CSV table of C-alpha atoms in Angstrom, one decimal:
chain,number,residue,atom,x,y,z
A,1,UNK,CA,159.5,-185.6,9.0
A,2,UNK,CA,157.5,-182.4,8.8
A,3,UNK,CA,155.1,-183.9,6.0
A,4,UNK,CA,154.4,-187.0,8.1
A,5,UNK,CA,153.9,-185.1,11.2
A,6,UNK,CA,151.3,-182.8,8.6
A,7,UNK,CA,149.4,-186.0,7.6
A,8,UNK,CA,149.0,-187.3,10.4
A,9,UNK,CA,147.3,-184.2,12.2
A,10,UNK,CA,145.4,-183.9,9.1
A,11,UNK,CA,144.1,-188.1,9.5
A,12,UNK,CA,143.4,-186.6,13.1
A,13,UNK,CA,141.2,-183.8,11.9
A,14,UNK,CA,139.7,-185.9,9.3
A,15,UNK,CA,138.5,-188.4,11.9
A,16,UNK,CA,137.4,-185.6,14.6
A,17,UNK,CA,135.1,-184.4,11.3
A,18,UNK,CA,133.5,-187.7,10.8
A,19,UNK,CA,132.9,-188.5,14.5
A,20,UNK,CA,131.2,-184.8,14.7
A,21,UNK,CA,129.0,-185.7,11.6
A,22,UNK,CA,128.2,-189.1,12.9
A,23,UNK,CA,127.1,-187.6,16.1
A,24,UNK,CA,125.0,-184.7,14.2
A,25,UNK,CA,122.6,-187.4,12.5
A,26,UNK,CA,119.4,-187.7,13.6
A,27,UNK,CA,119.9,-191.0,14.0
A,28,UNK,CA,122.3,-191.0,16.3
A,29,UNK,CA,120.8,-188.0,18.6
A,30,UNK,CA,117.8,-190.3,18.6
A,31,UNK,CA,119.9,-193.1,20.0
A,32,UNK,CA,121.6,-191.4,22.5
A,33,UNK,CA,118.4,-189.6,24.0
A,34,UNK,CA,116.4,-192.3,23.9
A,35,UNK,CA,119.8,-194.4,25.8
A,36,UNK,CA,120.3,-191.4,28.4
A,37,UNK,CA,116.2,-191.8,28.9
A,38,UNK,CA,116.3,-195.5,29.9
A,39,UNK,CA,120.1,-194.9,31.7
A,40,UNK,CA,118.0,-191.8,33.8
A,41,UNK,CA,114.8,-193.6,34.5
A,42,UNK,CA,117.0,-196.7,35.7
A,43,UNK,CA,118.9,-194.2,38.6
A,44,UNK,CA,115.4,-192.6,39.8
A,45,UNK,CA,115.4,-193.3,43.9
A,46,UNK,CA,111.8,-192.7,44.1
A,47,UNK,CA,109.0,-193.3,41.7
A,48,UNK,CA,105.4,-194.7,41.8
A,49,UNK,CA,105.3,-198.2,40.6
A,50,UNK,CA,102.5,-197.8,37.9
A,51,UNK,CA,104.3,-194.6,37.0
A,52,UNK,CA,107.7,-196.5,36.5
A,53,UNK,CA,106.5,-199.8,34.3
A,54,UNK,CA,104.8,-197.6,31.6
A,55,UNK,CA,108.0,-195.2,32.2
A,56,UNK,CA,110.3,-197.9,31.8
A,57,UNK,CA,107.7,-199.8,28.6
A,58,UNK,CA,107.9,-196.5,26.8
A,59,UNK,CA,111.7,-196.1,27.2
A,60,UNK,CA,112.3,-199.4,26.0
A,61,UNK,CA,109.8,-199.3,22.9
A,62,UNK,CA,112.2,-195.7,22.1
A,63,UNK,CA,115.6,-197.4,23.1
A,64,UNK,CA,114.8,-201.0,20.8
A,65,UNK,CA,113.7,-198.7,17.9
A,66,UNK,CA,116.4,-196.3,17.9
A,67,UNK,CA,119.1,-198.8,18.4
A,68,UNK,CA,117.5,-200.2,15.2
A,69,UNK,CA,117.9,-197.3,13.3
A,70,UNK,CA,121.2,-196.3,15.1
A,71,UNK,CA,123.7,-197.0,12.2
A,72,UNK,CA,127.2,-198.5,12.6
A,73,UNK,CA,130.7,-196.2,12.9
A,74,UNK,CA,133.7,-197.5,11.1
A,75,UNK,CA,136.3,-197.4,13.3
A,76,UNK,CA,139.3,-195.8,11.8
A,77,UNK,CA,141.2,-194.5,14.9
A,78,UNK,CA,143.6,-197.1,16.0
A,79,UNK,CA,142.4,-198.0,19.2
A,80,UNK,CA,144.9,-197.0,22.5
A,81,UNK,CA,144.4,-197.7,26.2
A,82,UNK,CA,141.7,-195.7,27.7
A,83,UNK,CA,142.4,-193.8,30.9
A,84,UNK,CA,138.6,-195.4,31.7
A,85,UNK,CA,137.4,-197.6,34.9
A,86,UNK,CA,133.8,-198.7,34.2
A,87,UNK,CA,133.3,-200.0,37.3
A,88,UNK,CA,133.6,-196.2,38.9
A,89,UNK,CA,130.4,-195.3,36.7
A,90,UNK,CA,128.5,-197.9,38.4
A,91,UNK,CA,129.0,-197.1,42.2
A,92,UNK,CA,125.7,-196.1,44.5
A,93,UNK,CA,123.5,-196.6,41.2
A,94,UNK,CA,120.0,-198.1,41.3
A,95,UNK,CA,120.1,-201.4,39.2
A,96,UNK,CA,118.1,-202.8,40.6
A,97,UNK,CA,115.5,-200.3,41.5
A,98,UNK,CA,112.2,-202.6,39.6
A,99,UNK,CA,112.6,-205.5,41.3
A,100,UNK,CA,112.1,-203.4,44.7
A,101,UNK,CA,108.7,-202.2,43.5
A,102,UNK,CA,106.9,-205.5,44.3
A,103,UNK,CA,106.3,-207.4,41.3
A,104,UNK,CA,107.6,-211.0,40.3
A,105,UNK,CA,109.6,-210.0,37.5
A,106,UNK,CA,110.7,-213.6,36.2
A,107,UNK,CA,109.3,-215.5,33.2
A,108,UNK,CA,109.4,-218.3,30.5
A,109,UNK,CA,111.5,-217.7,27.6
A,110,UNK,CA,112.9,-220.3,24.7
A,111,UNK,CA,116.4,-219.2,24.8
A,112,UNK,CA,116.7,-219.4,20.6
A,113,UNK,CA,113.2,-219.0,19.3
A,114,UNK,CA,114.6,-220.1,15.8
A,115,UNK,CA,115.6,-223.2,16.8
A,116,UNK,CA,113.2,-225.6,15.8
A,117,UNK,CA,115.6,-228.2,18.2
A,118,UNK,CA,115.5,-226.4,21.0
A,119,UNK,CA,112.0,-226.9,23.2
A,120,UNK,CA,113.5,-226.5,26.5
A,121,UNK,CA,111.7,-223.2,28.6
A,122,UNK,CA,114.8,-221.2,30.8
A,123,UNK,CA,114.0,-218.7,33.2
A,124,UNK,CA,114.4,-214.5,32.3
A,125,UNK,CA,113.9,-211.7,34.8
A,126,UNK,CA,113.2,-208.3,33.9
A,127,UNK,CA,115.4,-206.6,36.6
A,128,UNK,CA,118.4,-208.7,35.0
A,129,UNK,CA,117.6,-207.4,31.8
A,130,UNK,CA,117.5,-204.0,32.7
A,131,UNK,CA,121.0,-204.7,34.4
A,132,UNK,CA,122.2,-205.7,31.2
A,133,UNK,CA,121.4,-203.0,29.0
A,134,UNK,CA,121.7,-200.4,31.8
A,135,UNK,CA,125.6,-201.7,32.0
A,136,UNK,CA,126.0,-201.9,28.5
A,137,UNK,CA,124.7,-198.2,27.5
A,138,UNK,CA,125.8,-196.5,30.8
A,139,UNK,CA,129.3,-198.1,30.3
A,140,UNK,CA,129.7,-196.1,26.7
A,141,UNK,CA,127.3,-192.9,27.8
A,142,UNK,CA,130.0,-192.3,30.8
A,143,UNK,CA,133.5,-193.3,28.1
A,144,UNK,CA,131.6,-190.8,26.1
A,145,UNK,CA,132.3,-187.6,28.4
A,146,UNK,CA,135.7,-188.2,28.3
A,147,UNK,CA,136.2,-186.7,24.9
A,148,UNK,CA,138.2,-187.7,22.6
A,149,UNK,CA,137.5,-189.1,19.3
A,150,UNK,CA,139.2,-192.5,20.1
A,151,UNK,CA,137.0,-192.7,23.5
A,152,UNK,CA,133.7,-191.2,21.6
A,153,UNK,CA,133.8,-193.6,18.5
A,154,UNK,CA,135.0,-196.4,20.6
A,155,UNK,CA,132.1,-195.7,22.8
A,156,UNK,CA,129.6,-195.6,19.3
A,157,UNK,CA,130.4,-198.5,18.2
A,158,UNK,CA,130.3,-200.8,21.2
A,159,UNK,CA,127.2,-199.6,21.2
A,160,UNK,CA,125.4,-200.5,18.1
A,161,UNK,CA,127.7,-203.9,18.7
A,162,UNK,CA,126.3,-204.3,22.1
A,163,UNK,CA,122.6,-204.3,20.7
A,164,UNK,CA,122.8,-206.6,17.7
A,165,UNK,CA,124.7,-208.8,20.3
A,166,UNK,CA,123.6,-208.3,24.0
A,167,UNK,CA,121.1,-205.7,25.0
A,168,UNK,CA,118.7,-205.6,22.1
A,169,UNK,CA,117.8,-209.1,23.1
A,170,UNK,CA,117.2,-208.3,26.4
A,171,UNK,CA,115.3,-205.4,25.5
A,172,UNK,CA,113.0,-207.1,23.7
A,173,UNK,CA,112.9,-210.3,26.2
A,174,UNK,CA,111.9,-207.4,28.9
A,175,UNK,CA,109.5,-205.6,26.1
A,176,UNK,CA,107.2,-208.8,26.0
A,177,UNK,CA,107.3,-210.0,29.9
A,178,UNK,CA,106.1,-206.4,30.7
A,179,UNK,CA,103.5,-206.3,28.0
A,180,UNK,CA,102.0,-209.5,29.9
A,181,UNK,CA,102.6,-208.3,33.4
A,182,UNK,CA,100.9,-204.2,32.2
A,183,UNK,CA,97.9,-206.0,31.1
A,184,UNK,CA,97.8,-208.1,34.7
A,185,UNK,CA,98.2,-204.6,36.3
A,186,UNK,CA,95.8,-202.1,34.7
């Protein structure tokens, strides 16, 4: 019993050394600033509207190239309950805070670019995207504080998941709309 209790707080420390180097890299520390950046500039209450849209462009030029570069964790730590509400993290935030500065933030989009059967236009909006990648990144920054290696590389991978699957999209859906509407302002 003594040798199994020995392996497994050895698996343990093995996986607490991995999720330490993991979060050393570069790569990753890029990431996560660049996914605090756009999380903090999404929760300003007051900010010039100029000031915000080449704010929020540059944020998501750093957050779509990042997340790009931000490599995959295995996960090896079978995954428990968390002791984690995500709605909590989300009370009294500003989600919405762009489409309050006074520009129509809806446009054209193809839904699947690639699909050569598929000509029908559908409606984005920028504030929507930003809702969607601020709850996807805030979601895993906030199960990130509490800790432990189950809850941090849980966290890690959702989100390099959550952009090859969700946000990244929107990111760059919201990339081009404000390219169009920045040249309409300046």
């Amino acid at each position: 019993m003594e040798k199994g209790f020995r392996n497994k707080i050895m698996t343990e420390q093995k996986h607490l050394t991995d999720i330490q180097e993991f979060l050393a890299r570069d790569t990753t520390q890029n990431f996560l600033n660049a996914a605090r950046q756009f999380v903090e500039l999404l929760e300003l209450e007051i900010i010039d509207r100029e000031d915000y849209f080449k704010r929020a462009q540059t944020a998501l030029i750093n957050l779509y190239a990042s997340g790009h570069k931000f490599e995959e964790i295995d996960l090896e730590i079978e995954k428990k309950e968390l002791n984690f509400n995500k709605s909590i993290s989300f009370e009294n935030k500003n989600l919405n805070h762009i489409s309050t500065l006074g520009y129509d933030t809806k446009y054209r989009k193809v839904f699947n670019p690639i699909n050569k059967n598929v000509h029908e236009l559908i409606q984005g909006d920028i504030a929507l995207d930003f809702e969607d990648i601020y709850c996807d990144l805030k979601t895993e920054l906030d199960k990130m504080k509490i800790g432990t290696s189950e809850a941090v590389e849980d966290a890690l991978w959702q989100m390099k998941f959550s952009f090859t699957i969700h946000w990244g999209t929107h990111c760059i859906d919201a990339l081009r709309a404000m390219h169009s509407m920045l040249q309409k302002i300046n």
